[in-house]
PDB file of C-alpha atoms in Angstrom:
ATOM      1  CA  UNK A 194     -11.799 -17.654 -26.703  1.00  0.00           C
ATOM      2  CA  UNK A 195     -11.158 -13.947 -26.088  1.00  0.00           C
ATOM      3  CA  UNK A 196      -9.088 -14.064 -22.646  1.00  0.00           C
ATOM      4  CA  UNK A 197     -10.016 -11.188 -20.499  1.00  0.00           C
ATOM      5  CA  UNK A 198     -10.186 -12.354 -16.517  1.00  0.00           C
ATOM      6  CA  UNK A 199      -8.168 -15.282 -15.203  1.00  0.00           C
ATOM      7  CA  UNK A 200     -10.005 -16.000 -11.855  1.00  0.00           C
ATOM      8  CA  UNK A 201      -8.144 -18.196  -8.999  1.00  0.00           C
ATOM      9  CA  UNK A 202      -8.630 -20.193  -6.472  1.00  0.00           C
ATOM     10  CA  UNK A 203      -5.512 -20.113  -4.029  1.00  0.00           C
ATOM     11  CA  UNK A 204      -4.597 -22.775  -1.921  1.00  0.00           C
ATOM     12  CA  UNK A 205      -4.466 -26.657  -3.081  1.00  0.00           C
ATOM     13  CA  UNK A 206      -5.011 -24.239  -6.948  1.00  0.00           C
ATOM     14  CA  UNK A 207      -2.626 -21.419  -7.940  1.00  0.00           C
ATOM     15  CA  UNK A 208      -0.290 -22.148  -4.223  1.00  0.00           C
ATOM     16  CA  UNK A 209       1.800 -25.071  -4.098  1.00  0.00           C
ATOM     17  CA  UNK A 210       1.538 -27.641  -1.551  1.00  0.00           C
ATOM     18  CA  UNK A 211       4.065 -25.482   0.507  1.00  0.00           C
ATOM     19  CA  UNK A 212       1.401 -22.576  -0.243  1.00  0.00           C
ATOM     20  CA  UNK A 213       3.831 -20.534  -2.415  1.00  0.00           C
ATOM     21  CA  UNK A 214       4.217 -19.581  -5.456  1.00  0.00           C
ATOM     22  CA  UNK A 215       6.388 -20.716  -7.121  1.00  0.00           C
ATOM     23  CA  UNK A 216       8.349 -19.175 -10.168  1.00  0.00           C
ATOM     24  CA  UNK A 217       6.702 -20.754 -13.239  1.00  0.00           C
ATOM     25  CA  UNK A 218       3.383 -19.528 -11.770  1.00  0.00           C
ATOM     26  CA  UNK A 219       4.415 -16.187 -11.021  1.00  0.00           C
ATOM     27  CA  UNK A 220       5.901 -15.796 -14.654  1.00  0.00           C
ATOM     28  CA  UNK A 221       2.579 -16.790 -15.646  1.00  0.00           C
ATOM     29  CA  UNK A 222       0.667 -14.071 -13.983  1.00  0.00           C
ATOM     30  CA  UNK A 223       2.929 -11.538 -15.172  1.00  0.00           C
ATOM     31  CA  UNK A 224       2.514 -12.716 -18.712  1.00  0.00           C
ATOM     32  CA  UNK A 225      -1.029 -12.909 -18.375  1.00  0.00           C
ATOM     33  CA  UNK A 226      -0.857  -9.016 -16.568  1.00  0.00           C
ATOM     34  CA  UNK A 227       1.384  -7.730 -19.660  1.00  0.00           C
ATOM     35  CA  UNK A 228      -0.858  -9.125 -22.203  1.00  0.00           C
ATOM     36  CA  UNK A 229      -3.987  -7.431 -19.917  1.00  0.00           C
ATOM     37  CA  UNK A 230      -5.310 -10.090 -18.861  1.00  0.00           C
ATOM     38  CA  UNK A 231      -6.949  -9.187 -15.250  1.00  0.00           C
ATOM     39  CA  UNK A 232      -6.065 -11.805 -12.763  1.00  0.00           C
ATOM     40  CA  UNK A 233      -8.119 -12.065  -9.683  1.00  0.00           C
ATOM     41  CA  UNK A 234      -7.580 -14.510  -6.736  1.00  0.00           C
ATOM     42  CA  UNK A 235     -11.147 -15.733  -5.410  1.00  0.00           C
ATOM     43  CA  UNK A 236     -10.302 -17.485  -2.314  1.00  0.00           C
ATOM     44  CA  UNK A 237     -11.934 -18.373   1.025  1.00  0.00           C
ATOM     45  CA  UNK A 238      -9.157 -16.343   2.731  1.00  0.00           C
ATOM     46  CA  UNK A 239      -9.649 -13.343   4.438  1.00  0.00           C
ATOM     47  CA  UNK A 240      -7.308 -10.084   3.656  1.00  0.00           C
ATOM     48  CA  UNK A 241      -5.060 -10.887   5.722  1.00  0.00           C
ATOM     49  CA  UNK A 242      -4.639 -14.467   4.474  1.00  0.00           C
ATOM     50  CA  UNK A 243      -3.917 -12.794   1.050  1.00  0.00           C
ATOM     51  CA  UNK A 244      -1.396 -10.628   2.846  1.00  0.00           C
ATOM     52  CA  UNK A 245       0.963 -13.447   2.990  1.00  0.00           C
ATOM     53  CA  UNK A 246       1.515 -14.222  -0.262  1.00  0.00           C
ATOM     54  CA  UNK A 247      -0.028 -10.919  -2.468  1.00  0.00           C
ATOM     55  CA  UNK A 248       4.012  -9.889  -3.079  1.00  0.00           C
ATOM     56  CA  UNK A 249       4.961 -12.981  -4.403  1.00  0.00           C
ATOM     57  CA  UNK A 250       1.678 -13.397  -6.969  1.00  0.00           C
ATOM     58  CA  UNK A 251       1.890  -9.923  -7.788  1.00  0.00           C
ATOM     59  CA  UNK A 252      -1.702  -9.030  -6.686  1.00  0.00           C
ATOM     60  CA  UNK A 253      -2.194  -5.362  -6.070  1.00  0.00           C
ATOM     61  CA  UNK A 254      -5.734  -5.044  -7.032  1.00  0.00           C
ATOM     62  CA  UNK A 255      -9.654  -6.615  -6.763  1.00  0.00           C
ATOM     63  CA  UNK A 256      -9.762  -9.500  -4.787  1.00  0.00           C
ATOM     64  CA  UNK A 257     -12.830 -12.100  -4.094  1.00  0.00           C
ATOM     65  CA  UNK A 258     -12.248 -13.269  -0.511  1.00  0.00           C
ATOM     66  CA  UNK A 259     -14.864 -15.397   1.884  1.00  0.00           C
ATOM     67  CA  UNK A 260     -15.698 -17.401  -1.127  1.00  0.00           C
ATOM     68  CA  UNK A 261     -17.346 -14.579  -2.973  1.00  0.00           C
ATOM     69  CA  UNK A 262     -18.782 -12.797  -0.074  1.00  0.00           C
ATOM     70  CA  UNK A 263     -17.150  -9.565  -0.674  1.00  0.00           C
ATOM     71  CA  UNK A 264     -14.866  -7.505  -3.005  1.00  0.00           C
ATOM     72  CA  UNK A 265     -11.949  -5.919  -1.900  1.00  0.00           C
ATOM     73  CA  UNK A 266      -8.942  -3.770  -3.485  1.00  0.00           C
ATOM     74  CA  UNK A 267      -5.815  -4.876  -1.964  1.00  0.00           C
ATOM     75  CA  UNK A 268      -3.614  -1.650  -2.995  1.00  0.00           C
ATOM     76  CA  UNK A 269      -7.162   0.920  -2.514  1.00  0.00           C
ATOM     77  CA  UNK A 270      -8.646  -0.666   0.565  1.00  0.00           C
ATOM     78  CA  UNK A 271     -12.262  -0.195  -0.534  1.00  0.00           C
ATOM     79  CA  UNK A 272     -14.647  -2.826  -1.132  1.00  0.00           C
ATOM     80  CA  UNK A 273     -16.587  -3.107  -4.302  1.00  0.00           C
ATOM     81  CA  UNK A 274     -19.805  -5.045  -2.188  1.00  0.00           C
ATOM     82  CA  UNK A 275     -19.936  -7.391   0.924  1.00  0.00           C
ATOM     83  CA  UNK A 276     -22.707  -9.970   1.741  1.00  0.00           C
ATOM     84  CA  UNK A 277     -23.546 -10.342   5.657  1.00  0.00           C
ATOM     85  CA  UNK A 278     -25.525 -13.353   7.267  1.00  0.00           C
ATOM     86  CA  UNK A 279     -28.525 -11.347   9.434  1.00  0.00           C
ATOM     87  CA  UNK A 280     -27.541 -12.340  13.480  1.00  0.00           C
ATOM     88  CA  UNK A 281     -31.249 -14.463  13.085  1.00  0.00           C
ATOM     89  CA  UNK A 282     -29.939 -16.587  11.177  1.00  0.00           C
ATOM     90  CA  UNK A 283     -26.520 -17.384  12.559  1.00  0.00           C
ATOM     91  CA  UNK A 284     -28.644 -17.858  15.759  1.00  0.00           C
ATOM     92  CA  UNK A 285     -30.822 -20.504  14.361  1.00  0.00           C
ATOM     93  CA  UNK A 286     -28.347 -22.315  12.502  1.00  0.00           C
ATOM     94  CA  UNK A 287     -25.973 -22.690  15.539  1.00  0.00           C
ATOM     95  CA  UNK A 288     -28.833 -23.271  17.731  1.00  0.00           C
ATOM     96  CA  UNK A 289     -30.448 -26.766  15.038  1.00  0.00           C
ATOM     97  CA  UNK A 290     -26.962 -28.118  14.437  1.00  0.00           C
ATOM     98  CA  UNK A 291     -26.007 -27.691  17.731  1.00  0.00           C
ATOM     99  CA  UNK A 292     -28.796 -30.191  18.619  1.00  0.00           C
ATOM    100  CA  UNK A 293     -27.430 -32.387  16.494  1.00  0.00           C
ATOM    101  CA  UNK A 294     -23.833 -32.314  17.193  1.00  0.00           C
ATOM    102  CA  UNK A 295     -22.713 -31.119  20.829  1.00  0.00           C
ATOM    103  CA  UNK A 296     -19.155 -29.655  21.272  1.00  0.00           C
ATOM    104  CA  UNK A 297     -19.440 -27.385  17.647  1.00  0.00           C
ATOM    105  CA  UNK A 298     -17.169 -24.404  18.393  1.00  0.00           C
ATOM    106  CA  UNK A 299     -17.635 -21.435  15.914  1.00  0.00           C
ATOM    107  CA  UNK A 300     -15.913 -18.448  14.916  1.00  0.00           C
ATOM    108  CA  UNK A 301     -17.320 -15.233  13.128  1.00  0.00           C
ATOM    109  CA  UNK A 302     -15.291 -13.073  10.390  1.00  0.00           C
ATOM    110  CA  UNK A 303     -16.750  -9.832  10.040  1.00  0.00           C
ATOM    111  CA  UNK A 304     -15.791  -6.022   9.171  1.00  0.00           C
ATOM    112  CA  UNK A 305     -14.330  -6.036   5.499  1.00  0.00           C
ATOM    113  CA  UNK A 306     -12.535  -9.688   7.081  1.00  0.00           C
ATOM    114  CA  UNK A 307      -9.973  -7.818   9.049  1.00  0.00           C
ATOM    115  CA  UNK A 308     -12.341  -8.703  12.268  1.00  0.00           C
ATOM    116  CA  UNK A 309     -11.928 -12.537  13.299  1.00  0.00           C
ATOM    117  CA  UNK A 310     -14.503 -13.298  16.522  1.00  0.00           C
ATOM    118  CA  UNK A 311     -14.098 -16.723  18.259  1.00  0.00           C
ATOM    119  CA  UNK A 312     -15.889 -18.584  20.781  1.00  0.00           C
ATOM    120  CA  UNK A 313     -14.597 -19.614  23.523  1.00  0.00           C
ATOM    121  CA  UNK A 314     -12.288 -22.937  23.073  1.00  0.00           C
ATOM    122  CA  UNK A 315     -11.718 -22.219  19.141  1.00  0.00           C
ATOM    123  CA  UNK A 316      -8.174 -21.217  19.587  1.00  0.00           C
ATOM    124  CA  UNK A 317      -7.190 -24.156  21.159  1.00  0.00           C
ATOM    125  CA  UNK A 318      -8.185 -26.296  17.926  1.00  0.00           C
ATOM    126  CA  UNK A 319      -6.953 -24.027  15.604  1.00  0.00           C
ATOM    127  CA  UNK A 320      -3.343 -23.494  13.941  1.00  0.00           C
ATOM    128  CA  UNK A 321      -1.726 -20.799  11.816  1.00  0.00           C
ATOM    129  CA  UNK A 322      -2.109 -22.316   8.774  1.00  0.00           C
ATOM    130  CA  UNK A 323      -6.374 -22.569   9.049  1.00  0.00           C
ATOM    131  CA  UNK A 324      -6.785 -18.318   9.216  1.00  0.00           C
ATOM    132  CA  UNK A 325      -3.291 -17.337   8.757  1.00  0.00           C
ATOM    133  CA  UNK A 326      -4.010 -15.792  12.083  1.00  0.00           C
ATOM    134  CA  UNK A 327      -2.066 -16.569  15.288  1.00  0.00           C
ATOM    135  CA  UNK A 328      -4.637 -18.523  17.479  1.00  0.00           C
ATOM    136  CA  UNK A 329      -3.192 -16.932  20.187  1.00  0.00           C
ATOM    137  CA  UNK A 330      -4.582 -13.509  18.844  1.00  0.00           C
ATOM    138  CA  UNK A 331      -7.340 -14.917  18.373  1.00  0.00           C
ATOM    139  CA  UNK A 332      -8.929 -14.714  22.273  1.00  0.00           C
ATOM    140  CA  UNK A 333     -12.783 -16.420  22.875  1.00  0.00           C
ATOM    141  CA  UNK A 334     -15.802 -14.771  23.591  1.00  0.00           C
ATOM    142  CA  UNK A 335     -19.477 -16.589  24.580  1.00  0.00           C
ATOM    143  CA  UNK A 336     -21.227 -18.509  21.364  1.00  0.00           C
ATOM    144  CA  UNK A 337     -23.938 -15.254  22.246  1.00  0.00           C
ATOM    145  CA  UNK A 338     -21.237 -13.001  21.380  1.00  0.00           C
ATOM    146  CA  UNK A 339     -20.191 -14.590  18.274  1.00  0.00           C
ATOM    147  CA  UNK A 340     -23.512 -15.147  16.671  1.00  0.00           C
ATOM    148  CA  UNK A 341     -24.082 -11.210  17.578  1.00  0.00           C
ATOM    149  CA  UNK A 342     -23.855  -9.464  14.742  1.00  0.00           C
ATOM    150  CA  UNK A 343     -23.739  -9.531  10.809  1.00  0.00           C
ATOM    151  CA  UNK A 344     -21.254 -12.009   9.256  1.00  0.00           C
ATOM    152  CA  UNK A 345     -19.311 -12.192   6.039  1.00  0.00           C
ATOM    153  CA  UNK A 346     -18.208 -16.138   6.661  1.00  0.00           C
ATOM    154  CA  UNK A 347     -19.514 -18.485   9.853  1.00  0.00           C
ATOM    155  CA  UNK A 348     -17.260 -20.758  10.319  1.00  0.00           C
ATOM    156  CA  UNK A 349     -17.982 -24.433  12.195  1.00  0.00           C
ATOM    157  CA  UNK A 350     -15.422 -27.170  13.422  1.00  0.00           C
ATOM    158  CA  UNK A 351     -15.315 -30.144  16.007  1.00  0.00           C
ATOM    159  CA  UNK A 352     -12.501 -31.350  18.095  1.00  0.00           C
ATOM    160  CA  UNK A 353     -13.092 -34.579  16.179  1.00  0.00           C
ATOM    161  CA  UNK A 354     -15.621 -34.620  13.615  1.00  0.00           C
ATOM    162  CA  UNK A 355     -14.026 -34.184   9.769  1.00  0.00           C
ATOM    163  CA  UNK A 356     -15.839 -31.302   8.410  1.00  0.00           C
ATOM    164  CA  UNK A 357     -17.429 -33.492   5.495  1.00  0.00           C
ATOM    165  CA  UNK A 358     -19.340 -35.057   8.058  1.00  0.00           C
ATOM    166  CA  UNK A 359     -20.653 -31.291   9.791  1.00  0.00           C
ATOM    167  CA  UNK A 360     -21.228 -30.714   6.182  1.00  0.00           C
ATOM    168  CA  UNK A 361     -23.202 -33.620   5.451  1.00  0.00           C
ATOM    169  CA  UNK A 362     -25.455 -32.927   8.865  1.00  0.00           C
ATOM    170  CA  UNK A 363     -25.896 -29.259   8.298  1.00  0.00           C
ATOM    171  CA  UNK A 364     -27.548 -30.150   4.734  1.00  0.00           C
ATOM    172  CA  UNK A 365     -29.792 -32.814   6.328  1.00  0.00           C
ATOM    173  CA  UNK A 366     -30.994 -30.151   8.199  1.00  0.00           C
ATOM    174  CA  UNK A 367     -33.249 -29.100   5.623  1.00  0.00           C
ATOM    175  CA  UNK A 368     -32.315 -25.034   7.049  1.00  0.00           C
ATOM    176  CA  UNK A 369     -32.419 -22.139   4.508  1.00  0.00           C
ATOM    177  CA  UNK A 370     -31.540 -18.584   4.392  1.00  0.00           C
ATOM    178  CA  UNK A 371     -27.242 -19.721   3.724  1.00  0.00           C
ATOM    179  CA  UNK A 372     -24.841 -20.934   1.295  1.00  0.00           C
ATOM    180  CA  UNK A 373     -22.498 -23.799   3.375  1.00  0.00           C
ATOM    181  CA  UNK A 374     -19.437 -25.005   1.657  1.00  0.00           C
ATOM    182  CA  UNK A 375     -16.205 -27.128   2.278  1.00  0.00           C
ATOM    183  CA  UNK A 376     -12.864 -25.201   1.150  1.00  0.00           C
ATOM    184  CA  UNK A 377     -10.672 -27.903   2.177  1.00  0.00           C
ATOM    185  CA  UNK A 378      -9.846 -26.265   5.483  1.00  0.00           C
ATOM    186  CA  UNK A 379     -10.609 -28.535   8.535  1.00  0.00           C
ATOM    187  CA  UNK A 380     -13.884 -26.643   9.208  1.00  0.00           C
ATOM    188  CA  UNK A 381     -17.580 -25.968   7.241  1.00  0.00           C
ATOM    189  CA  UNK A 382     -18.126 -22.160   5.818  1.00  0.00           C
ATOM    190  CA  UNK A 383     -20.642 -20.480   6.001  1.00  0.00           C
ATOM    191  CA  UNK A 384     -21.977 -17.496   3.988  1.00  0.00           C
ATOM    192  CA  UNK A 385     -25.122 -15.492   2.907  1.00  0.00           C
ATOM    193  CA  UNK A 386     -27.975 -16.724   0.930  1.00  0.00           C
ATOM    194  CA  UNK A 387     -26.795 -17.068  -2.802  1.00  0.00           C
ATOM    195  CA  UNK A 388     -23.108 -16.100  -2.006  1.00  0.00           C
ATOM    196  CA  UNK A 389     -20.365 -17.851  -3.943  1.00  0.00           C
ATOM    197  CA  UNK A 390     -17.209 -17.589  -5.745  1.00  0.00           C
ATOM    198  CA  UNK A 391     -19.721 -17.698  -8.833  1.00  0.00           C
ATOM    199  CA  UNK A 392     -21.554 -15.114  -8.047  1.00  0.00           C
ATOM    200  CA  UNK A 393     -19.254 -12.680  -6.637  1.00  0.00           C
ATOM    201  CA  UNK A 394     -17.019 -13.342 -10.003  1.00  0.00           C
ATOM    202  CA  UNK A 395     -19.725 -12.095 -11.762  1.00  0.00           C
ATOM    203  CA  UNK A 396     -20.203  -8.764  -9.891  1.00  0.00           C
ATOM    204  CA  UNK A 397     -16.886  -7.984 -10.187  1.00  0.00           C
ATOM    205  CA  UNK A 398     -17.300  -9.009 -13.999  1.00  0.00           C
ATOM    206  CA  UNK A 399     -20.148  -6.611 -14.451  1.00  0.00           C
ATOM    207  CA  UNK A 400     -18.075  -4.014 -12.718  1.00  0.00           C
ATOM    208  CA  UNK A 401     -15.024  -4.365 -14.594  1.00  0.00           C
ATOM    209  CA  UNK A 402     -16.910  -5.057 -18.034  1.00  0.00           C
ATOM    210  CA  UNK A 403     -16.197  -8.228 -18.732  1.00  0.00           C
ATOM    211  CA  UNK A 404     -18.112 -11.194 -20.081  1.00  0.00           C
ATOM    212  CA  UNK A 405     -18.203 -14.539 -18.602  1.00  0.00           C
ATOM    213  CA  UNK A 406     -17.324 -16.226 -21.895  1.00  0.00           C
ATOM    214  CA  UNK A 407     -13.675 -14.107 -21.385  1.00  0.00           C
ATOM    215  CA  UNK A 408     -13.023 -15.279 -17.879  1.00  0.00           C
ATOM    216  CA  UNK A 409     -10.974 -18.405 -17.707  1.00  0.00           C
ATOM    217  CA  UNK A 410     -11.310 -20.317 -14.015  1.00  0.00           C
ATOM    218  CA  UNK A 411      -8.944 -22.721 -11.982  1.00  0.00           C
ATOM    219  CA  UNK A 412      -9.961 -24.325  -8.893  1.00  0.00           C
ATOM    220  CA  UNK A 413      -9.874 -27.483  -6.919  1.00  0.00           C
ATOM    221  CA  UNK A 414     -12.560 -27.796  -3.491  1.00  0.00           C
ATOM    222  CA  UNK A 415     -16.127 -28.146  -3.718  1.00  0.00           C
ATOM    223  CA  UNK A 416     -16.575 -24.290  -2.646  1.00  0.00           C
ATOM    224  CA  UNK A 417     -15.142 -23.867  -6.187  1.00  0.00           C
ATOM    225  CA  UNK A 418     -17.697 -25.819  -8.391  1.00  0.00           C
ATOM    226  CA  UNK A 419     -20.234 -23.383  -8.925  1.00  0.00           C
ATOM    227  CA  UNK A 420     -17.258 -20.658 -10.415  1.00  0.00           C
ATOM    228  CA  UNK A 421     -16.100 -23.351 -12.961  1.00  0.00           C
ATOM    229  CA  UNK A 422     -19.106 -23.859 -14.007  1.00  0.00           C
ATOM    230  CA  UNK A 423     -20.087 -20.324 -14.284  1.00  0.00           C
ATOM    231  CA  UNK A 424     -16.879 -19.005 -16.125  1.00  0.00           C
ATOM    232  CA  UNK A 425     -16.539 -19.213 -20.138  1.00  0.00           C
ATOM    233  CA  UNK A 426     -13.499 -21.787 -19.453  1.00  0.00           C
ATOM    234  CA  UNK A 427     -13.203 -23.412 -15.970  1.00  0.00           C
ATOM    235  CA  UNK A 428     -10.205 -26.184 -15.357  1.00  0.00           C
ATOM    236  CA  UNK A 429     -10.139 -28.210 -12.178  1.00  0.00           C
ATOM    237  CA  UNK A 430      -6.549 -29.705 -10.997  1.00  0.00           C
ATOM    238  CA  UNK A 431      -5.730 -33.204 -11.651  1.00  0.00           C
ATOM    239  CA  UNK A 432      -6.091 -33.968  -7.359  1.00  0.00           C
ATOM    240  CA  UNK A 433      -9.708 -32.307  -6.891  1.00  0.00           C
ATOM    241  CA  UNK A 434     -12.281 -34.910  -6.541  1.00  0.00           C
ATOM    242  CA  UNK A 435     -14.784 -35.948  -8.846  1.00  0.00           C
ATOM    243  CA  UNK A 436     -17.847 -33.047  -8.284  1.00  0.00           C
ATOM    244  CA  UNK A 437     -15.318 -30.413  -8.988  1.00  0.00           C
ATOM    245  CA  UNK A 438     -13.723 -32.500 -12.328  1.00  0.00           C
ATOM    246  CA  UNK A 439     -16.920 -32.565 -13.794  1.00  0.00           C
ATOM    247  CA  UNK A 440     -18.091 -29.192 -13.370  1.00  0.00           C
ATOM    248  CA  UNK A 441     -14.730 -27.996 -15.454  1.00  0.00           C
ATOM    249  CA  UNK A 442     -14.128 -27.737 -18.885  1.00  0.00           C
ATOM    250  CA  UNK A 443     -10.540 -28.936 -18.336  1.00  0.00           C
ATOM    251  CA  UNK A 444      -8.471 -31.169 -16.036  1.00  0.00           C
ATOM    252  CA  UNK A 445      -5.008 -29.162 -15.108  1.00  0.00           C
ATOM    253  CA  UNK A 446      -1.928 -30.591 -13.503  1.00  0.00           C
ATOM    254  CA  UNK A 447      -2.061 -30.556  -9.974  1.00  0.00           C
ATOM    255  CA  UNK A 448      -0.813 -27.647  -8.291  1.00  0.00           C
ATOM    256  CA  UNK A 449       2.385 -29.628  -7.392  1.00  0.00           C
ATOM    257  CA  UNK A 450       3.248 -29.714 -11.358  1.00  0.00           C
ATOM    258  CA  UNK A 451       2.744 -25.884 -12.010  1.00  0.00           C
ATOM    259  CA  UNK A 452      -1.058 -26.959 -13.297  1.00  0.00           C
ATOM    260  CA  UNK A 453      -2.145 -22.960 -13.340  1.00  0.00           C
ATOM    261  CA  UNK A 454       0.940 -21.928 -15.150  1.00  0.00           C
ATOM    262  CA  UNK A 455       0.996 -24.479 -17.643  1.00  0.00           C
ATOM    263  CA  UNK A 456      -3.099 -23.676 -18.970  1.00  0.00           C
ATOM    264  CA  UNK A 457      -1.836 -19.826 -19.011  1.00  0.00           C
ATOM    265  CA  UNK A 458       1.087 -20.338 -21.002  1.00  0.00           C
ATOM    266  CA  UNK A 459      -0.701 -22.365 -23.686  1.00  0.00           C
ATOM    267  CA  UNK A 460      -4.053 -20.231 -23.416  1.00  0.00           C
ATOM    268  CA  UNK A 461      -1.824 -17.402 -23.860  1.00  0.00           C
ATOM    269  CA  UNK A 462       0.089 -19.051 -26.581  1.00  0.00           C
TER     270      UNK A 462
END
């Protein structure tokens, strides 16, 4: 194949388990980069998440973040488009799966993902590592409040409950009008009607040119199935479960063996 786009997934993917990056994957990139091969991260991280770590991958430019809900250039600071769940719908989807599950706390990420909105009590269950946002930044406002405006990404946890489990009783539901997916964090995201990594990839493709049958995929969560499916090559890591094996084209290494760096290298020969 004619190698155009390498699109990746982030963390449990292209991060280690430390989430960095670690030298073999960063030579990678840059091979891929001097060659001109476009690399674009497509992660369920917000800006600032990327923020952290956009030095040592060498990303200066488009970026897919809230799981394809929006484009954003991380050197420009414009956004290419950006997907928004209407306030109805947040309302009624809090308000049925509330019913079903009491103590649900939620959190909103809107305005290009630099705004982070938290009910009341979210902070206390969160940690660094889920937003790459202090949860003591992070305040609490009334469920009302959160569920007030348009949203790039809902996100739902429980004190207790794993989020497969939220997952699996938010689909029972039988609600429409959203795309729900698990990322791996400990929570259930949520984003606009047809929104995912797959479909914002192939914006961004259209935008930039470039066919889907040139764009070569890694990823490893279940919020990265419908990419590796869509891309002309997609390769799962050796540790993602089943769902997301089968939708590749290849198994990789995990990301604790340099999995990412190892298909560029070869693909790049």
């Amino acid at each position: 194949m004619t190698l155009r786009l390498i699109a990746t997934d982030l963390d449990g993917t292209l991060l280690d388990p430390s989430a960095a990056v670690t030298p073999r994957t960063r030579a990678a990139l840059d091979a891929a980069r001097a060659a001109g091969v476009v690399v674009v991260p497509v992660t369920a991280r917000q800006p600032i998440g990327l923020r952290v770590i956009a030095a040592d991958a060498g990303f200066e430019g488009w970026t897919l973040c809230g799981n394809g809900a929006y484009a954003t250039h991380l050197t420009e600071g414009r956004m290419l488009f950006a997907e928004e769940l209407p306030p109805a719908t947040l309302r009624t989807l809090a308000d049925a799966l509330s019913a079903s599950v009491p103590g649900l706390l939620f959190a909103s990420v809107r305005e290009g993902g630099e705004t982070f909105v938290a009910q009341h009590g979210y902070a206390a269950v969160a940690q660094l590592s889920d937003h790459k946002r202090d949860p003591a930044t992070m305040g609490g406002v009334p469920l009302d409040q959160v569920l007030a405006a348009p949203t790039l990404k809902l996100v739902i946890r429980h004190p207790e409950l794993a989020p497969a489990e939220l997952f699996a009783t938010l689909r029972s539901l039988g609600l429409t009008g959203f795309e729900a997916t698990l990322s791996g964090a400990p929570f259930v995201e949520v984003m606009a009607q047809g929104v995912t990594k797959a479909t914002g990839l192939a914006r961004l493709c259209t935008h930039l040119g470039i066919d889907r049958a040139e764009v070569v995929a890694f990823g490893d969560a279940l919020n990265d199935v419908e990419m590796l499916r869509w891309a002309g090559h997609g390769v799962a890591m050796a540790h993602a479960d089943a769902v997301v094996q089968e939708a590749a084209d290849e198994v990789a290494p995990s990301n604790a063996d340099d999995g990412v760096a190892r298909v560029i290298e070869r693909l790049l020969g």
